[in-house]
XYZ file of N, CA and C in Angstrom:
315
model
N 21.267 92.858 -142.034
C 20.063 92.962 -142.286
C 19.532 92.543 -143.141
N 19.682 92.337 -144.354
C 19.413 92.127 -146.113
C 20.044 90.705 -146.324
N 20.755 90.297 -145.490
C 20.732 89.016 -145.398
C 21.724 89.667 -147.091
N 23.086 90.000 -147.361
C 23.830 90.152 -148.288
C 25.508 90.586 -147.324
N 26.319 90.413 -147.504
C 27.625 91.066 -147.213
C 27.407 92.147 -147.838
N 28.583 93.380 -146.753
C 28.223 94.647 -146.991
C 29.889 95.012 -147.957
N 28.842 96.035 -148.677
C 30.149 96.209 -149.998
C 31.136 97.253 -149.376
N 32.443 96.233 -148.542
C 32.770 97.150 -148.008
C 34.409 97.780 -149.120
N 34.068 96.400 -150.382
C 35.339 97.595 -151.182
C 34.874 98.099 -151.459
N 33.957 98.578 -152.315
C 32.649 99.207 -152.694
C 32.665 100.847 -152.030
N 32.826 100.854 -150.659
C 32.859 101.926 -150.187
C 34.180 102.604 -149.993
N 35.158 101.466 -149.877
C 36.700 101.881 -149.132
C 37.186 101.199 -148.617
N 36.481 99.985 -147.759
C 37.138 99.759 -146.933
C 37.686 98.150 -146.677
N 38.730 98.478 -145.861
C 38.757 96.792 -146.237
C 38.346 95.742 -145.408
N 37.583 96.092 -144.675
C 37.469 95.370 -143.334
C 36.297 96.018 -142.573
N 35.200 95.791 -141.993
C 33.919 95.794 -141.049
C 35.055 96.718 -140.115
N 35.999 96.388 -139.249
C 36.208 97.409 -138.059
C 36.557 98.407 -138.480
N 37.002 99.124 -139.620
C 37.477 100.081 -140.479
C 36.204 100.817 -140.881
N 35.922 100.097 -141.559
C 34.551 100.619 -141.531
C 33.735 101.421 -140.237
N 33.807 100.392 -139.245
C 32.876 101.335 -138.039
C 34.080 102.095 -137.696
N 34.951 101.941 -137.643
C 36.097 102.784 -136.762
C 35.722 104.020 -137.607
N 35.599 104.118 -139.070
C 35.086 105.517 -139.430
C 34.190 106.248 -138.941
N 33.186 105.577 -137.712
C 32.434 106.176 -138.159
C 32.341 106.675 -136.547
N 32.957 106.861 -135.861
C 32.626 107.317 -134.452
C 31.431 108.160 -134.087
N 30.537 108.747 -134.302
C 29.499 109.658 -134.346
C 28.115 108.657 -134.110
N 28.596 107.460 -134.588
C 27.591 106.542 -134.238
C 27.636 105.195 -133.294
N 29.117 104.695 -133.872
C 29.623 103.670 -133.161
C 30.737 103.543 -132.608
N 31.512 103.143 -130.996
C 32.506 103.317 -130.553
C 32.925 101.868 -130.685
N 34.597 101.550 -130.900
C 35.662 100.638 -130.947
C 35.740 100.730 -130.266
N 35.284 99.226 -128.662
C 36.397 99.094 -127.643
C 37.329 97.500 -127.814
N 38.528 98.334 -127.258
C 38.824 97.072 -126.826
C 38.144 96.179 -125.687
N 38.334 94.869 -126.358
C 38.311 93.786 -125.287
C 39.013 92.750 -124.832
N 38.961 91.528 -124.578
C 40.229 90.456 -124.353
C 40.554 90.107 -125.151
N 41.829 90.093 -125.367
C 42.663 88.725 -126.887
C 42.768 89.357 -127.693
N 42.624 90.538 -127.840
C 42.155 91.201 -129.439
C 41.078 91.197 -130.141
N 39.654 90.932 -128.783
C 38.950 91.444 -129.415
C 38.220 92.495 -129.312
N 37.047 93.056 -129.794
C 36.512 94.114 -129.442
C 34.933 94.221 -129.339
N 34.514 95.280 -128.421
C 32.999 95.348 -128.332
C 32.248 96.798 -129.659
N 31.730 96.098 -130.376
C 31.098 97.885 -130.722
C 29.852 98.267 -130.175
N 30.108 99.797 -129.346
C 28.934 99.897 -128.694
C 27.716 101.145 -128.984
N 26.710 100.819 -129.304
C 26.349 102.486 -130.497
C 26.549 103.534 -129.924
N 26.331 104.700 -130.353
C 26.653 105.940 -129.432
C 25.307 106.871 -129.660
N 25.207 107.098 -128.559
C 23.436 107.737 -129.027
C 23.427 109.568 -129.402
N 22.637 109.505 -129.593
C 22.909 110.853 -130.128
C 20.864 111.078 -130.023
N 21.027 112.763 -130.057
C 19.715 113.401 -129.039
C 18.744 112.855 -129.454
N 18.503 111.873 -130.319
C 16.096 111.065 -130.077
C 16.831 109.895 -129.445
N 18.359 109.156 -129.274
C 18.149 107.881 -128.546
C 18.503 107.864 -127.040
N 18.693 109.205 -126.903
C 19.752 109.678 -125.058
C 19.132 108.908 -124.389
N 17.445 109.565 -124.372
C 16.270 108.774 -124.081
C 16.210 107.316 -123.211
N 16.651 106.637 -124.928
C 16.561 105.095 -124.281
C 17.401 104.476 -123.840
N 18.791 105.202 -123.991
C 20.136 104.816 -123.661
C 19.860 104.882 -122.285
N 19.580 105.789 -121.591
C 18.853 106.282 -120.435
C 18.153 104.987 -119.525
N 17.360 105.038 -120.057
C 16.639 103.376 -119.557
C 17.257 102.590 -119.691
N 17.794 102.200 -120.429
C 18.936 100.773 -120.515
C 19.679 101.079 -119.230
N 20.126 101.806 -119.633
C 21.525 101.597 -118.072
C 20.882 101.634 -117.271
N 19.802 102.267 -116.716
C 18.810 101.910 -115.362
C 18.844 101.069 -115.555
N 18.163 99.943 -116.484
C 17.571 99.033 -116.179
C 19.164 97.776 -116.107
N 20.016 98.171 -115.933
C 21.029 97.585 -116.450
C 21.325 97.666 -114.972
N 21.213 98.815 -113.858
C 22.310 99.367 -112.769
C 20.834 98.108 -112.179
N 19.794 98.377 -112.389
C 18.418 97.973 -111.033
C 18.652 95.881 -111.570
N 19.202 95.649 -112.344
C 19.385 94.219 -112.901
C 20.861 93.579 -111.728
N 21.892 94.900 -111.800
C 22.749 93.724 -110.669
C 22.273 93.897 -109.583
N 22.259 95.370 -109.543
C 21.390 95.939 -107.862
C 20.627 93.806 -107.389
N 19.592 93.838 -108.052
C 18.952 92.454 -107.967
C 19.486 91.244 -107.896
N 20.848 91.449 -108.343
C 21.473 89.848 -108.482
C 22.232 90.241 -107.127
N 22.747 91.466 -106.860
C 23.775 91.531 -105.607
C 23.103 90.977 -104.235
N 21.774 91.688 -104.437
C 20.793 91.088 -103.618
C 20.488 89.895 -103.182
N 20.343 89.323 -104.151
C 20.466 87.642 -104.025
C 20.858 86.937 -104.011
N 22.619 87.295 -104.169
C 23.715 86.558 -103.994
C 24.077 86.822 -102.130
N 23.333 88.473 -101.461
C 23.802 88.082 -99.811
C 23.195 87.505 -99.818
N 21.698 87.290 -99.653
C 20.741 86.648 -99.246
C 20.429 85.469 -99.609
N 21.595 84.862 -100.418
C 21.778 83.519 -100.178
C 23.030 82.725 -99.483
N 24.046 84.022 -99.071
C 24.629 83.515 -98.088
C 24.581 83.684 -97.066
N 23.325 84.604 -97.049
C 22.801 84.825 -95.352
C 21.656 83.320 -95.452
N 21.456 83.351 -95.914
C 20.723 81.636 -95.596
C 20.933 80.683 -95.187
N 20.884 79.621 -94.122
C 21.400 78.770 -93.574
C 21.928 77.660 -94.571
N 22.628 76.720 -94.592
C 22.639 75.659 -95.641
C 22.029 75.077 -95.247
N 21.339 74.075 -95.947
C 20.703 72.259 -95.874
C 22.067 71.715 -95.275
N 23.071 71.624 -95.344
C 24.170 70.620 -95.505
C 24.725 71.123 -94.209
N 24.078 69.907 -92.578
C 24.694 70.701 -91.483
C 25.911 70.491 -91.069
N 26.651 69.127 -92.121
C 28.824 70.388 -92.003
C 29.098 70.528 -92.750
N 28.247 71.899 -93.380
C 28.918 72.767 -93.426
C 29.327 73.751 -92.552
N 28.623 73.868 -91.499
C 28.568 74.474 -89.978
C 28.749 73.804 -89.047
N 30.218 73.069 -88.728
C 30.192 72.472 -87.265
C 29.618 72.874 -85.837
N 28.892 71.780 -85.621
C 28.637 71.560 -84.314
C 26.780 72.292 -84.422
N 26.577 72.631 -85.393
C 25.171 73.151 -85.392
C 24.377 71.943 -86.256
N 24.337 70.610 -86.745
C 23.825 69.701 -87.040
C 24.713 68.695 -86.409
N 23.420 67.793 -86.414
C 23.948 66.586 -85.875
C 23.751 65.329 -86.680
N 25.378 64.412 -85.970
C 25.525 63.261 -87.151
C 24.596 62.012 -86.748
N 23.755 61.562 -87.690
C 22.905 60.290 -87.274
C 23.384 59.524 -86.971
N 22.558 59.134 -86.035
C 22.822 58.048 -84.759
C 22.317 56.298 -85.712
N 23.739 56.101 -85.643
C 24.336 54.726 -86.434
C 23.785 53.654 -85.244
N 22.650 52.272 -85.889
C 22.784 51.214 -84.492
C 23.743 51.160 -84.402
N 23.933 49.836 -83.310
C 26.027 49.646 -82.959
C 25.911 48.002 -83.787
N 24.937 47.769 -84.626
C 25.203 46.679 -85.036
C 25.668 47.210 -86.628
N 25.465 48.315 -87.426
C 26.022 48.937 -88.060
C 26.916 49.916 -88.006
N 27.445 50.173 -86.776
C 28.806 50.240 -86.549
C 30.537 49.536 -86.288
N 29.550 48.329 -85.858
C 30.743 47.592 -86.108
C 31.139 46.999 -87.182
N 29.650 46.582 -88.060
C 29.910 46.227 -89.508
C 30.576 46.927 -90.262
N 30.517 48.122 -90.344
C 31.666 49.490 -91.054
C 33.011 49.484 -90.314
N 32.867 49.222 -89.103
C 34.588 49.349 -88.324
C 35.123 47.872 -88.702
N 34.061 47.187 -89.158
C 35.166 46.137 -89.949
C 35.162 46.397 -91.238
N 34.367 47.100 -92.152
C 34.795 46.951 -92.804
C 35.855 47.543 -93.038
N 35.970 48.900 -92.527
C 37.379 49.720 -92.364
C 38.446 48.825 -92.381
N 38.340 47.851 -91.316
C 39.964 47.440 -90.708
C 40.444 46.714 -92.089
């Protein structure tokens, strides 16, 4: 935030992870995948209301996304070949059919 490296050694820490691990009332260190971590802020009395709003916002965003996926799945496809028997194949003139047969043979 101030454009300078954290003075970890001056504070008695070897790494940033060690620093945040020493502040469990401020930040939670959550293992993620392949040895990486996610740092999650811990809400206190002054920020609990904000944390609830953010959590509610995330849930409603997931619900909207889920509804959009369901609506997309329920919508008929514009590709008639994806639903056999629904669409009609284009009718080709006999001359075009004959030329295609020649090419394929």
